[in-house]
Each structure stands twice: as C-alpha cells, then as structure tokens.
PDB file of C-alpha atoms and ligand atoms in Angstrom:
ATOM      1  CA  UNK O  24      14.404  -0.133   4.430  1.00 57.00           C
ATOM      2  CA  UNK O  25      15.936  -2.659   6.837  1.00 62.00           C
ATOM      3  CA  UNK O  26      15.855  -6.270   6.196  1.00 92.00           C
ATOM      4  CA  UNK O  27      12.819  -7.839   6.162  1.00 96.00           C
ATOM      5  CA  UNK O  28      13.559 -11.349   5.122  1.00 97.00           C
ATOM      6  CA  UNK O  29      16.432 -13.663   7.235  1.00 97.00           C
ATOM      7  CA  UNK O  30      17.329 -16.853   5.113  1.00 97.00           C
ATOM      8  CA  UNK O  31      18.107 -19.797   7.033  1.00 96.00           C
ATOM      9  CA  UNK O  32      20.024 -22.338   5.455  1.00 94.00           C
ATOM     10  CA  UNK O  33      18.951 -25.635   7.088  1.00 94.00           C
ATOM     11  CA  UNK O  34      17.577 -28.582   5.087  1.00 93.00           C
ATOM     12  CA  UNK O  35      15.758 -30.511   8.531  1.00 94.00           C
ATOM     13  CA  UNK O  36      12.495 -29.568   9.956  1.00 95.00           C
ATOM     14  CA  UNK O  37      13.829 -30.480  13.492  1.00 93.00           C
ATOM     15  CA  UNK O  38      17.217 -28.289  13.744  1.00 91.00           C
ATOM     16  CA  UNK O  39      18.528 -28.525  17.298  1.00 87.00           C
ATOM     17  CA  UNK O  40      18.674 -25.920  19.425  1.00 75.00           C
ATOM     18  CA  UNK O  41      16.702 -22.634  19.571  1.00 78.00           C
ATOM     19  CA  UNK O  42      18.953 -19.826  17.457  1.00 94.00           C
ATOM     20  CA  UNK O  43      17.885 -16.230  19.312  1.00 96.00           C
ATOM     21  CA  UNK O  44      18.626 -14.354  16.059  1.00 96.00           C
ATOM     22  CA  UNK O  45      15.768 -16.173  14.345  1.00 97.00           C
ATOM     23  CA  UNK O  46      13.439 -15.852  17.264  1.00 98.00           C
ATOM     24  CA  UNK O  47      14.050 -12.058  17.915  1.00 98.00           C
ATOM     25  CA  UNK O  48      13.624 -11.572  13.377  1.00 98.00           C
ATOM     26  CA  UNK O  49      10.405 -13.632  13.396  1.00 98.00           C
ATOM     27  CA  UNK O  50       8.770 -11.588  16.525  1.00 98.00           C
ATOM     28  CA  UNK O  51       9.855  -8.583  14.788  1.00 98.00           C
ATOM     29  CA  UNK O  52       7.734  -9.115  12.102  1.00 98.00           C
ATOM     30  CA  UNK O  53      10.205 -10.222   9.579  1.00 98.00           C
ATOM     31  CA  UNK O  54      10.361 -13.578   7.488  1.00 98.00           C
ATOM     32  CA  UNK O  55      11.975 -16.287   7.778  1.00 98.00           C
ATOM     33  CA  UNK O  56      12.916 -17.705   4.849  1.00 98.00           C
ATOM     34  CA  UNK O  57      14.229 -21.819   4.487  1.00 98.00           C
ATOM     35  CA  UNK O  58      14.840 -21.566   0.593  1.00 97.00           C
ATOM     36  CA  UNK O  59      16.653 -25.670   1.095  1.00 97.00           C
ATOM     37  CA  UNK O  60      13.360 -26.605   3.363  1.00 96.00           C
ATOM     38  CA  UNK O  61      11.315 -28.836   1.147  1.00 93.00           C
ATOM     39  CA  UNK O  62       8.177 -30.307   1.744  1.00 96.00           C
ATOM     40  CA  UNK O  63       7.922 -33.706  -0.603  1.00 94.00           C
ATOM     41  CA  UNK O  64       4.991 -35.027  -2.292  1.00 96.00           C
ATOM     42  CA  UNK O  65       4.875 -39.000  -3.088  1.00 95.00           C
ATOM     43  CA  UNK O  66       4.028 -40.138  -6.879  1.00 95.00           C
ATOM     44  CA  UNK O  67       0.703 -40.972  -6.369  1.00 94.00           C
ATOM     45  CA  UNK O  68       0.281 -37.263  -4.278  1.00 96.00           C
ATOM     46  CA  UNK O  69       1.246 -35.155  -7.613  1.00 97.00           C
ATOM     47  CA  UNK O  70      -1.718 -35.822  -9.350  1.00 96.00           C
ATOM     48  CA  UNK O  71      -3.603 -33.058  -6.722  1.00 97.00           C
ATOM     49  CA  UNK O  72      -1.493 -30.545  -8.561  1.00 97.00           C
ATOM     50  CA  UNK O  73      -4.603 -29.805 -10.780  1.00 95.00           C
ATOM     51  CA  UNK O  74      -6.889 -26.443  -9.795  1.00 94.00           C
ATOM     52  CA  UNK O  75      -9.423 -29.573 -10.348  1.00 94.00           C
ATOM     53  CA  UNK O  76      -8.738 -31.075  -7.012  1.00 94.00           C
ATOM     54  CA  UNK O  77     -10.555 -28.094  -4.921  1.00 94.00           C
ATOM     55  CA  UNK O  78     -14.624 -28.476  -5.110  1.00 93.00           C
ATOM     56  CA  UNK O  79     -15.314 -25.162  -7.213  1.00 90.00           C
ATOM     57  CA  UNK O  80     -17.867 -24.403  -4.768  1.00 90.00           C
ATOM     58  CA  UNK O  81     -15.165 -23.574  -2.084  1.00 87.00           C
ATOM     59  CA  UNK O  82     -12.143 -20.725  -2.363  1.00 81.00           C
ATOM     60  CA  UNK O  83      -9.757 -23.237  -0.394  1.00 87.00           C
ATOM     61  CA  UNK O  84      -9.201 -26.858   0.956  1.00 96.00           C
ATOM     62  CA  UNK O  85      -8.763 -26.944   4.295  1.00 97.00           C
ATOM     63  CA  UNK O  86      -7.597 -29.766   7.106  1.00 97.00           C
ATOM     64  CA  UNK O  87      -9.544 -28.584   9.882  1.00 95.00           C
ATOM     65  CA  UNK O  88      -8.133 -28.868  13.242  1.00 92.00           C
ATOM     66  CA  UNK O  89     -10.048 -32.003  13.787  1.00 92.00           C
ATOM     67  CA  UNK O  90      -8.641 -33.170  10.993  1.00 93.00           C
ATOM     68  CA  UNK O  91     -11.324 -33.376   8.221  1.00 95.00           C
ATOM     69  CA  UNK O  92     -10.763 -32.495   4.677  1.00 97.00           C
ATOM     70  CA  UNK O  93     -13.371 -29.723   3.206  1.00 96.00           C
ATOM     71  CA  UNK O  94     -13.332 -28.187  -0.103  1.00 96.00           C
ATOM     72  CA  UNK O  95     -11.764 -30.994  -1.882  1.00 96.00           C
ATOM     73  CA  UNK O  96     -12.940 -32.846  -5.022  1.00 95.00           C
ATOM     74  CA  UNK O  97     -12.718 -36.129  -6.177  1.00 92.00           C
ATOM     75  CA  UNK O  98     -13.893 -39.567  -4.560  1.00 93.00           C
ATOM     76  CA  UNK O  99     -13.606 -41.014  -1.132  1.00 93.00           C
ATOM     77  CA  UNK O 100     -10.390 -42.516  -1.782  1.00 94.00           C
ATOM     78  CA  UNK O 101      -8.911 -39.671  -3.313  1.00 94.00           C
ATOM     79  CA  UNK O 102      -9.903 -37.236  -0.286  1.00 94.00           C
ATOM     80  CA  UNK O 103      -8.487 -39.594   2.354  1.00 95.00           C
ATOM     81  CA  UNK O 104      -4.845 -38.997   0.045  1.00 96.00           C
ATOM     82  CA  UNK O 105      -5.309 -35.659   0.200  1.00 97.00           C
ATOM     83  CA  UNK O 106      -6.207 -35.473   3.498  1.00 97.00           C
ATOM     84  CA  UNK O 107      -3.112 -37.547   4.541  1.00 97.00           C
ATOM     85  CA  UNK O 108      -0.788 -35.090   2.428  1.00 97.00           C
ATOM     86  CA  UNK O 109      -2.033 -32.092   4.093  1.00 98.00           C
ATOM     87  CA  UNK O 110      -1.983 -33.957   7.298  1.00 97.00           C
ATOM     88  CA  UNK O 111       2.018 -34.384   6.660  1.00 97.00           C
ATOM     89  CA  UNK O 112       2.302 -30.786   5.947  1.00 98.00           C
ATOM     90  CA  UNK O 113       1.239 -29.842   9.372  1.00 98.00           C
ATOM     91  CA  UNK O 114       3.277 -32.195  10.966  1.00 97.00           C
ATOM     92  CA  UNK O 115       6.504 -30.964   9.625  1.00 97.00           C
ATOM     93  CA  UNK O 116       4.789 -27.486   9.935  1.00 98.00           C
ATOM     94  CA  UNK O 117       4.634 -28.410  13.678  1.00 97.00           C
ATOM     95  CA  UNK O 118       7.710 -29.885  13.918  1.00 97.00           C
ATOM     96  CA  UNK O 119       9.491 -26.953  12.511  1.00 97.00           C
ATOM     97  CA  UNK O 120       7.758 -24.373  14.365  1.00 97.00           C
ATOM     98  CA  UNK O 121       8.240 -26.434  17.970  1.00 96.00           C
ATOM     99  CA  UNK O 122      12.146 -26.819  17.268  1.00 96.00           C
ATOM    100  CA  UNK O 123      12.702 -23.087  16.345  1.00 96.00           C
ATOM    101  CA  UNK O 124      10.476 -21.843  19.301  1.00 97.00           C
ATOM    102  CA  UNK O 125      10.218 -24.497  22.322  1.00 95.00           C
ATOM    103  CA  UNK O 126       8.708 -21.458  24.140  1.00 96.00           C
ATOM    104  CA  UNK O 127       5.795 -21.351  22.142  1.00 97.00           C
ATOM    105  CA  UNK O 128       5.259 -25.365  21.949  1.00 95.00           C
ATOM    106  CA  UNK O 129       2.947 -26.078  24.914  1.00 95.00           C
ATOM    107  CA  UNK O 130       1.031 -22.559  24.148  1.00 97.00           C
ATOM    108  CA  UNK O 131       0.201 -22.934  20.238  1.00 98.00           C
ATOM    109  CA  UNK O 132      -3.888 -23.612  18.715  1.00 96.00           C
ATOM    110  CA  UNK O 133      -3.617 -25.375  15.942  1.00 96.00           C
ATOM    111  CA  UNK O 134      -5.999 -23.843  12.833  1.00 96.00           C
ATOM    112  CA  UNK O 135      -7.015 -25.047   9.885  1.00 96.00           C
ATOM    113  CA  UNK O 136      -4.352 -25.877   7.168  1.00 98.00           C
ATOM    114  CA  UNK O 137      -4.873 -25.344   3.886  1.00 97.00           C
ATOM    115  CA  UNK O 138      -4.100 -26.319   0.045  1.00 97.00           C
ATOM    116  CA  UNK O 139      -4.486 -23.559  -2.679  1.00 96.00           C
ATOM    117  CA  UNK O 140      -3.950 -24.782  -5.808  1.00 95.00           C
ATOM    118  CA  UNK O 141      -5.263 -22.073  -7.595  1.00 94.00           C
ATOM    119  CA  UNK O 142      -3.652 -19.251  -9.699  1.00 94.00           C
ATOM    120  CA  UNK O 143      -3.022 -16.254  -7.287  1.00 94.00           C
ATOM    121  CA  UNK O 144      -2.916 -13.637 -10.900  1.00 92.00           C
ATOM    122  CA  UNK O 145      -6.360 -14.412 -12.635  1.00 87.00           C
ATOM    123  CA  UNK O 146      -7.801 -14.390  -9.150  1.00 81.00           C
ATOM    124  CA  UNK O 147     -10.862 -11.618  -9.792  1.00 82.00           C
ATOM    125  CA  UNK O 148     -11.645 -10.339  -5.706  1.00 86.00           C
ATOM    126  CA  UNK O 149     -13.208  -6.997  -4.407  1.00 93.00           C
ATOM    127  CA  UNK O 150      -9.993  -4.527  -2.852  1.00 94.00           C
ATOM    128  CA  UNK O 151     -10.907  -6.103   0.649  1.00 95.00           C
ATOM    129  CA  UNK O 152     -10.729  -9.725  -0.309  1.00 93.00           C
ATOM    130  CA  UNK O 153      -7.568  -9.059  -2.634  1.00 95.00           C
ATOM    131  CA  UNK O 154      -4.224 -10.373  -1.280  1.00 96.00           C
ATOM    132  CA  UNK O 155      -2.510  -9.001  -3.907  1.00 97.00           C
ATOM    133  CA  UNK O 156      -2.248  -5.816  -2.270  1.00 97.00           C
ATOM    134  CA  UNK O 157      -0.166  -5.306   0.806  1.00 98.00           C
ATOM    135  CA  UNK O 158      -1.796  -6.026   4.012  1.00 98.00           C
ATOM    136  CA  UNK O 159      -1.664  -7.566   7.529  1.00 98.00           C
ATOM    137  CA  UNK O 160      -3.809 -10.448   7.929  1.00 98.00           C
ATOM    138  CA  UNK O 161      -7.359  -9.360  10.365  1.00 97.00           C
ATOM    139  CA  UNK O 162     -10.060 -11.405  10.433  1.00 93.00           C
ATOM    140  CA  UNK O 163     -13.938  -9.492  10.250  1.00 95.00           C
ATOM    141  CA  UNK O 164     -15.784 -12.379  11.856  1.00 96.00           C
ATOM    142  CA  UNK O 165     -13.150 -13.741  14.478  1.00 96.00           C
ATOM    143  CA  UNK O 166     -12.058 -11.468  16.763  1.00 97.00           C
ATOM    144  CA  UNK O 167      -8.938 -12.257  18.144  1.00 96.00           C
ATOM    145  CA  UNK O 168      -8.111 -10.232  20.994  1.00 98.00           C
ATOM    146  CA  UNK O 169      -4.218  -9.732  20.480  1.00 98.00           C
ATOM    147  CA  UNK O 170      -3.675 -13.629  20.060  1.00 98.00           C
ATOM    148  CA  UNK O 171      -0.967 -14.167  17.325  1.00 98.00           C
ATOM    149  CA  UNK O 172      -1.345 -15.341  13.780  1.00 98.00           C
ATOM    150  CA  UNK O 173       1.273 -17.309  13.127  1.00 98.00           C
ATOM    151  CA  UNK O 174       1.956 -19.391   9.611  1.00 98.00           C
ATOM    152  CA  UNK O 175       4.698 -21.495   7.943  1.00 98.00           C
ATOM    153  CA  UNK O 176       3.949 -21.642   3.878  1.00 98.00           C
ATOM    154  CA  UNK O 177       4.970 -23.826   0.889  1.00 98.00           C
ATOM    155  CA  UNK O 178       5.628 -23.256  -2.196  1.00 98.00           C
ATOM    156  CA  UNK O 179       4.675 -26.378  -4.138  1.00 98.00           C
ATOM    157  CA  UNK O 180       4.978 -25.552  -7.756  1.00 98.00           C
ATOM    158  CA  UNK O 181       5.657 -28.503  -9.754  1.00 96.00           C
ATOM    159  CA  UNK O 182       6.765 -25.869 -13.351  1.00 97.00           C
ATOM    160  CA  UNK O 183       9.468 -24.376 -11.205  1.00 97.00           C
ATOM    161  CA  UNK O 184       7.245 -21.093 -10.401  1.00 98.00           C
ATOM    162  CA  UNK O 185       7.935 -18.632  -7.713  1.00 98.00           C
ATOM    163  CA  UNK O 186       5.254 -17.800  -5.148  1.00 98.00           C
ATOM    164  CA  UNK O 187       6.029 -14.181  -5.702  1.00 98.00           C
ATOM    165  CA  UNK O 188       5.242 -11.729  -2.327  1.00 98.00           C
ATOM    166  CA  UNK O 189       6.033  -8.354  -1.453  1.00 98.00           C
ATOM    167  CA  UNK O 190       7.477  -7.796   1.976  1.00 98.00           C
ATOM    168  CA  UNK O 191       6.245  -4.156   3.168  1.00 98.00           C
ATOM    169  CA  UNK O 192       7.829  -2.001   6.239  1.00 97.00           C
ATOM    170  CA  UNK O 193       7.834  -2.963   9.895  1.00 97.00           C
ATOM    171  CA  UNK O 194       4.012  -2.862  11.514  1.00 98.00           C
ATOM    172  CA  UNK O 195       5.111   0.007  13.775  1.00 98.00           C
ATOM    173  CA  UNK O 196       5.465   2.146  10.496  1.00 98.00           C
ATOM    174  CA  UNK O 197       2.454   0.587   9.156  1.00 98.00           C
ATOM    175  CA  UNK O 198       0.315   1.581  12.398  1.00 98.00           C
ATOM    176  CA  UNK O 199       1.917   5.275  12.541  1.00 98.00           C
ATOM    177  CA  UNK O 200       0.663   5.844   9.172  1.00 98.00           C
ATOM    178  CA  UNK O 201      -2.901   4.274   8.985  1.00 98.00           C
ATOM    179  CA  UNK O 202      -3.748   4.861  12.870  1.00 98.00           C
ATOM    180  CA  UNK O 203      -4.492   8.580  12.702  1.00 97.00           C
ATOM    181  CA  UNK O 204      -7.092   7.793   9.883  1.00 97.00           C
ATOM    182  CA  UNK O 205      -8.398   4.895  11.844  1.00 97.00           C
ATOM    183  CA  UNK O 206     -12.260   5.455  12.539  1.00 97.00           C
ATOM    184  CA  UNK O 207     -13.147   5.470  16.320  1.00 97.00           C
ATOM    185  CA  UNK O 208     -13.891   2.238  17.619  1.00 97.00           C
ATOM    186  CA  UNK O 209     -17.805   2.844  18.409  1.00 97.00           C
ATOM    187  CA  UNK O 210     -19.044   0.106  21.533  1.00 96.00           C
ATOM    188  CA  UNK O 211     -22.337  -0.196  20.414  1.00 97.00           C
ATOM    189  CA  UNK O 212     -21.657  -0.913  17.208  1.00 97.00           C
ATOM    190  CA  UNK O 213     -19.404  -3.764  18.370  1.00 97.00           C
ATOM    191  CA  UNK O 214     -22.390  -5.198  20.418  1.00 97.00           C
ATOM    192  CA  UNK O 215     -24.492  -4.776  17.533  1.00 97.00           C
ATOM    193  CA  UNK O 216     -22.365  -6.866  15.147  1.00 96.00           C
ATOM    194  CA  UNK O 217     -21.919  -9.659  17.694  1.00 96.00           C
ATOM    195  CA  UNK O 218     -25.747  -9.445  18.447  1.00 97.00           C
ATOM    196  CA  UNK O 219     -26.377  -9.814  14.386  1.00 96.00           C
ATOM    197  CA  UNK O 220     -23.656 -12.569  14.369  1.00 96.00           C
ATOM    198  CA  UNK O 221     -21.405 -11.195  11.999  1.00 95.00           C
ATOM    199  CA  UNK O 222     -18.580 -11.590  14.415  1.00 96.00           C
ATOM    200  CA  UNK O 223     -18.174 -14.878  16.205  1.00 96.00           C
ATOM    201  CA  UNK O 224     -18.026 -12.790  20.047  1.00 97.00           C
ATOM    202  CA  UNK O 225     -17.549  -9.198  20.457  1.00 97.00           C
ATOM    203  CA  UNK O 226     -15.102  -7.048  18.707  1.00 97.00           C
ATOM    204  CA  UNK O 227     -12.318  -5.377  20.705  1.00 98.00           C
ATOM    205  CA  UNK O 228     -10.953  -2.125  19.980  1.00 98.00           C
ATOM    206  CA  UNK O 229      -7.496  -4.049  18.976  1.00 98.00           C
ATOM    207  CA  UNK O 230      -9.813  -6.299  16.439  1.00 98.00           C
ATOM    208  CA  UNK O 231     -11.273  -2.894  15.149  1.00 98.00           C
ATOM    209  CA  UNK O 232      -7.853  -0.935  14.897  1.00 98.00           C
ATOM    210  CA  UNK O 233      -6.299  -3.823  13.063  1.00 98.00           C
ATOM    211  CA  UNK O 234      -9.421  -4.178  10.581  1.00 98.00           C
ATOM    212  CA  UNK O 235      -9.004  -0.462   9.917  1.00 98.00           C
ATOM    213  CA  UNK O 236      -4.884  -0.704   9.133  1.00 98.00           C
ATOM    214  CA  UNK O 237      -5.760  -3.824   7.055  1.00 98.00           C
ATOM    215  CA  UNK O 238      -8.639  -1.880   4.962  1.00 98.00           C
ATOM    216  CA  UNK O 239      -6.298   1.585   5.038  1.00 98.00           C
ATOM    217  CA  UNK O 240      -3.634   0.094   3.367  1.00 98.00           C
ATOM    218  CA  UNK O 241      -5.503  -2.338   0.550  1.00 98.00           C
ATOM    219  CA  UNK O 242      -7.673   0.957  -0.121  1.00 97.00           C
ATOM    220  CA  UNK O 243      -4.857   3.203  -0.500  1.00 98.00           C
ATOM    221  CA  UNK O 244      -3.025   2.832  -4.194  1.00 97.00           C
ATOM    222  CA  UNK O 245      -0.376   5.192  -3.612  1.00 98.00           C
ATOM    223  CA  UNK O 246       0.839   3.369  -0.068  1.00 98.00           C
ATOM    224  CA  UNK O 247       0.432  -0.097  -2.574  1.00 98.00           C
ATOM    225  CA  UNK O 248       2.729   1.581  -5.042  1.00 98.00           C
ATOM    226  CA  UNK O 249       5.138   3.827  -3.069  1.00 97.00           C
ATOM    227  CA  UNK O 250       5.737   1.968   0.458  1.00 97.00           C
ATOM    228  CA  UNK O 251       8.781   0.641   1.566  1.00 97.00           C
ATOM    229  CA  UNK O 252       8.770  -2.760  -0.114  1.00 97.00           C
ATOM    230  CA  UNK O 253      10.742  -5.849  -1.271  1.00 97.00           C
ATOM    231  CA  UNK O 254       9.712  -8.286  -3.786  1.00 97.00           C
ATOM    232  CA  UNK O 255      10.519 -12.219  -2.866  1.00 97.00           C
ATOM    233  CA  UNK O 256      10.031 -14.908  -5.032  1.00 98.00           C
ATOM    234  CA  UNK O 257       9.825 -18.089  -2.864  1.00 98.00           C
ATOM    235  CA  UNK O 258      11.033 -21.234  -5.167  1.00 98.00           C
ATOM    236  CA  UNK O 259       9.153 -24.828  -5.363  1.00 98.00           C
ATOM    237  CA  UNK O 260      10.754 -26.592  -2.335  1.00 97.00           C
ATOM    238  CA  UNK O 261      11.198 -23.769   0.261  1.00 98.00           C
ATOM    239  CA  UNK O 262       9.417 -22.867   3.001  1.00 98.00           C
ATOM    240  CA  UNK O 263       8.475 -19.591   5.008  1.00 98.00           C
ATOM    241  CA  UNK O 264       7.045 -18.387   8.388  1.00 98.00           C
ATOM    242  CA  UNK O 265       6.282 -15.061   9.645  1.00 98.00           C
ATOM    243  CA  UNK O 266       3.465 -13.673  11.924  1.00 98.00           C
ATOM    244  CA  UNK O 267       1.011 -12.251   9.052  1.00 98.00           C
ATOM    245  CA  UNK O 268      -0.822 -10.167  11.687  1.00 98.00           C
ATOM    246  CA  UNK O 269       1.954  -7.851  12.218  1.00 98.00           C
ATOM    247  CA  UNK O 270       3.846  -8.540   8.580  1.00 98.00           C
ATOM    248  CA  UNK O 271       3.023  -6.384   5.765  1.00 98.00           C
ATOM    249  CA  UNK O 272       2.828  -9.244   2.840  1.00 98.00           C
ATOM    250  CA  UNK O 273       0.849  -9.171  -0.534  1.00 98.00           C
ATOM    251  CA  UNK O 274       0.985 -12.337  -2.895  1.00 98.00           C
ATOM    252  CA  UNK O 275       1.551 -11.454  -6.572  1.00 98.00           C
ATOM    253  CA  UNK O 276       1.514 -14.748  -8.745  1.00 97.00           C
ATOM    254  CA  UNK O 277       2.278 -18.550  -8.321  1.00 98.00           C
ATOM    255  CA  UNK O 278       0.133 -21.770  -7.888  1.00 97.00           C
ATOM    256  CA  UNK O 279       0.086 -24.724  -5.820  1.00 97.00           C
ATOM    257  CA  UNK O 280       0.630 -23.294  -1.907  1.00 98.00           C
ATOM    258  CA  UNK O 281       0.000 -25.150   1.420  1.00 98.00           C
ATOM    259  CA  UNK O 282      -0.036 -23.251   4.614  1.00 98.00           C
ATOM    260  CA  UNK O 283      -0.524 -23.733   8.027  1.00 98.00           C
ATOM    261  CA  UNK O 284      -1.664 -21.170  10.645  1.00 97.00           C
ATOM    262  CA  UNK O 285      -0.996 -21.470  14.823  1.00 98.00           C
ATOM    263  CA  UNK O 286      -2.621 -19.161  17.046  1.00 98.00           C
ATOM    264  CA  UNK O 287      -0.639 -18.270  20.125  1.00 98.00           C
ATOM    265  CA  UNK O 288      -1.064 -15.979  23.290  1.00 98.00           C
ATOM    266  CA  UNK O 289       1.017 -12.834  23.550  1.00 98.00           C
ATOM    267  CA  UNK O 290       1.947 -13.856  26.473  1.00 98.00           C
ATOM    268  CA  UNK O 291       3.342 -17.140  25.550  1.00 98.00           C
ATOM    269  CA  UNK O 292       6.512 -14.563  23.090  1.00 98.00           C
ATOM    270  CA  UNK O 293       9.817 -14.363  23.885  1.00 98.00           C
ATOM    271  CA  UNK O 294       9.321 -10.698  23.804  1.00 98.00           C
ATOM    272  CA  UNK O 295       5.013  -9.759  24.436  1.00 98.00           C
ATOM    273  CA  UNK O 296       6.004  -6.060  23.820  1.00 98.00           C
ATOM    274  CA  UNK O 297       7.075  -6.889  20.207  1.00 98.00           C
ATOM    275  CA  UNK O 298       3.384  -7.950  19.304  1.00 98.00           C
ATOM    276  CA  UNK O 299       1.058  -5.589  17.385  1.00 98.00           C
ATOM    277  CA  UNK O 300      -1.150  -5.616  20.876  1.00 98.00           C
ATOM    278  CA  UNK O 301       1.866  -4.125  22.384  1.00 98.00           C
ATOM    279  CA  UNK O 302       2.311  -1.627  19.494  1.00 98.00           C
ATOM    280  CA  UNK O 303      -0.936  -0.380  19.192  1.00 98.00           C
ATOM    281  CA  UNK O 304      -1.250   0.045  22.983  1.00 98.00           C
ATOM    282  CA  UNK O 305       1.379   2.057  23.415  1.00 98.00           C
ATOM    283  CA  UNK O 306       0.576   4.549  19.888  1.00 98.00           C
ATOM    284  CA  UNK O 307      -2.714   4.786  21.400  1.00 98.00           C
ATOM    285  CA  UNK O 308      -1.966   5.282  25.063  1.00 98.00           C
ATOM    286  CA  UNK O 309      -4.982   2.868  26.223  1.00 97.00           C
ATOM    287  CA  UNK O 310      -6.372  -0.943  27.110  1.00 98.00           C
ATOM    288  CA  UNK O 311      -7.435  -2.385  23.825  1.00 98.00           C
ATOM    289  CA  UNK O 312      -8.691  -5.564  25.057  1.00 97.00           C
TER     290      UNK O 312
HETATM  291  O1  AKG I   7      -1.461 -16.775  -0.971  1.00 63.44           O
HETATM  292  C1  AKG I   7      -0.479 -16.374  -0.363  1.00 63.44           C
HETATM  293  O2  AKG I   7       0.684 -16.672  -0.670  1.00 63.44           O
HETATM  294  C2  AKG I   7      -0.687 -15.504   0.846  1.00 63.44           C
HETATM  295  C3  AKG I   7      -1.979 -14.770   0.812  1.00 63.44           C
HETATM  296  C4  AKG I   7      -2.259 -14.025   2.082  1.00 63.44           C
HETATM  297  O3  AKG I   7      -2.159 -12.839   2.190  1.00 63.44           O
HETATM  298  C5  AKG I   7      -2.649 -14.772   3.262  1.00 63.44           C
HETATM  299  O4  AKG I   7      -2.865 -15.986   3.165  1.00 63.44           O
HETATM  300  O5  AKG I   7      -2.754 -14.148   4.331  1.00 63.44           O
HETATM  301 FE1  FE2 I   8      -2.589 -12.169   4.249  1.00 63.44          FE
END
C-alpha cells in the first residue's frame, strides 16, 4: 500500500511558507504527522490528566465554538482552567492549520474542540459507535453536504503511551469496495428523518453514501482484519491532522487526547476534485448534493 502517513519534522506551530508536498498528502487523504510538535500543559494544567475531570454523565468535554466548556467536572474555578487549556489547544490548532494552508484560512468553521481523557481499550460501544474499527468519520444527525472534516489531534499522555491508530487505504479504494453494497438513497425517507428531527436539515445522497461506507466497513470483520492497513503509534508530544471524512482511521488504545475539528467548503481546496464529494460523484456518475 502506498504511504499513508508524511512526517514533518518542524517543532513551531507557525512554519513559514506553504510546502505543496504537504498540502497535495493532506488533500489526498493521508496524515500528516509532526512527531517534534508538542502541545504543553502548565503545572497547575496536569492535574486534568485524571478520567475524573470529564462529568461521567457526558462521553467528551468539549470547547464549543462559542467557547464554553461542557462535560467537564470539578468547580467553577477548575472549569475556567480547563477551559483556558483547551482554549490554547485551538489556538495553536489554528495557528498550525492557517500557516500550512493560507488557502483555507478565511474559509474554515471552527467546531467544537474536545478533551478525551478516557481509555480508548476498555471503551464498551455498539459496532456503529466503535472507533476502534476502521472508518471514515459521517455524522447521522448533521448532514454535511460535501463540506470537509478537517482535525489536528494530540496525544497528551503523561506515562509515555502511544495513541495507537490504524491508517487504512486511500477513500477511492474504500468507496469502490463499499459503494456497490451501498443501499439506494430513498428521498422520502430523507424527508421523513428531517421531518422526525433525527437529522438537523435534510440528508443528501452524499450524507447517505458516506453513512453507508462508514457502517459497511465497521460491520464488515474481514475488511477490519484484511484491508490494506498501517498501524501508527502517535507519542505524548506530537501532533496529527488529516481530513477524517475521507481517511480510513481506527483508534486502538491510549488516553489523554485533545482534538480540534474545522469544517471547510470544497470549494475553498487546493484541489476540490480530491474531496470525497468529488470521488463519489464521479463513481456514481450523478449530483449528490
Ligand atoms: O480517539 C481517537 O484517537 C480518534 C477517534 C475517531 O475515530 C474520531 O475521533 O473520529
Ligand atoms: Fe473517526
């Protein structure tokens, strides 16, 4: 299998000047991979290192793009920390992301970033919710319409533990395979969804067709076990971005992750016919949005 992963050896979230290698890997659907890229936490910060600082009630804690803290425990004092920690994160997320791609910069939503500090192996989830099988990232109640998924990750371990992914084969193999087994996309079913409000506005047929690859390939056991693969262990103190709608990517163990997601318009890519929209319009011969 070709390469899926391109390490970039630069220890500053503002590196000057866009590098078209990186650009033309990431909208491939490959990683990129800063293993010297660290994001630091103060003295006083490393005491969130605990599964104890999420409210059990929630799965994650989350910065929301207006910038409140949800999901977090602990008392007023200790949220507004927290808050300001994550808060850093996404500026050096930001940062990063706007220095490697100035084309994107003026064209990027910012979404919700988020602190999991809980252990990805004793993590008990039905085959749909399990990350631990390879997937591309589709949302059920947010369609999307083609917009891009992009996130930069952290590893923040503080034992010296991996995050530990596999890296699966380029989405255009991914979409050969699982599109032919696709179910139709049926209209009134769509309407009927958004009418019952389990989707936030209607679902396209590209929201549909990227549900179905998502669900083909966590269902199917012998794709988990026999696709083209790679197993990366990030180390504490790197970082990594790729586009996790259109990157096959499973997590298989670590603890202590923050990640921030961007939305941006297909348009707004170096290269739109790169994007899963394009992909899947062309295999399929028709509009999906
Ligand atoms: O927890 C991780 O490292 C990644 C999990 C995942 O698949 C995702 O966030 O889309
Ligand atoms: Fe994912």
């Amino acid at each position: 299998m070709e390469q899926q992963i391109l390490e970039i050896d630069i220890s500053n979230w503002q590196p000057t000047g866009a590098n078209t290698e990186w650009i033309a890997a990431l909208e491939a659907g490959k990683v990129l991979y800063f293993p010297r890229l660290a994001f630091a936490l103060n003295t006083a910060e490393q005491r969130f290192l605990t599964p104890d600082a999420r409210d059990p009630k929630t799965r994650n804690i989350s910065l929301d793009a207006a910038g409140k803290l949800k999901g977090a425990a602990g008392d007023a004092t200790a949220q507004a920390e927290m808050a300001a920690m994550v808060g850093r994160f996404r500026e050096q997320a930001r940062t990063l992301i706007n220095a490697i791609l100035p084309r994107y910069s003026a064209s990027l939503r910012l979404a919700p970033t988020s602190y999991r500090p809980m252990q990805v192996e004793t993590r008990a989830q039905s085959w749909r919710a399990d990350d631990r099988r390879m997937h591309v990232d589709a949302f059920p109640s947010r369609p999307n319409y083609g917009e891009r998924i992009l996130r930069v990750f952290t590893n923040l371990n503080p034992e010296g533990l991996p995050r530990v992914w596999r890296v699966g084969e380029p989405f255009e193999q991914v979409a050969q395979r699982f599109l032919p087994r696709a179910k139709p996309y049926i209209r009134w079913q769509a309407k009927a969804l958004n009418f019952l409000h389990v989707t936030k506005s209607l679902r396209s047929e590209y929201d549909h067709l990227m549900l179905q690859l998502h669900d083909g390939m966590k269902s199917d056991l012998d794709y988990q076990r026999n696709a083209g693969q790679v197993t990366m262990p990030f180390p504490p103190g790197s970082v990594w971005v790729c586009f996790s709608d259109q990157t096959s990517h499973a997590v298989m163990s670590g603890q202590f992750m923050m990640e921030q997601t961007l939305h941006l318009p297909v348009a707004r890519q170096y290269d739109p016919d790169a994007s899963p929209l394009a992909i899947l319009t062309r295999l399929t011969g028709r509009a999906l949005v």
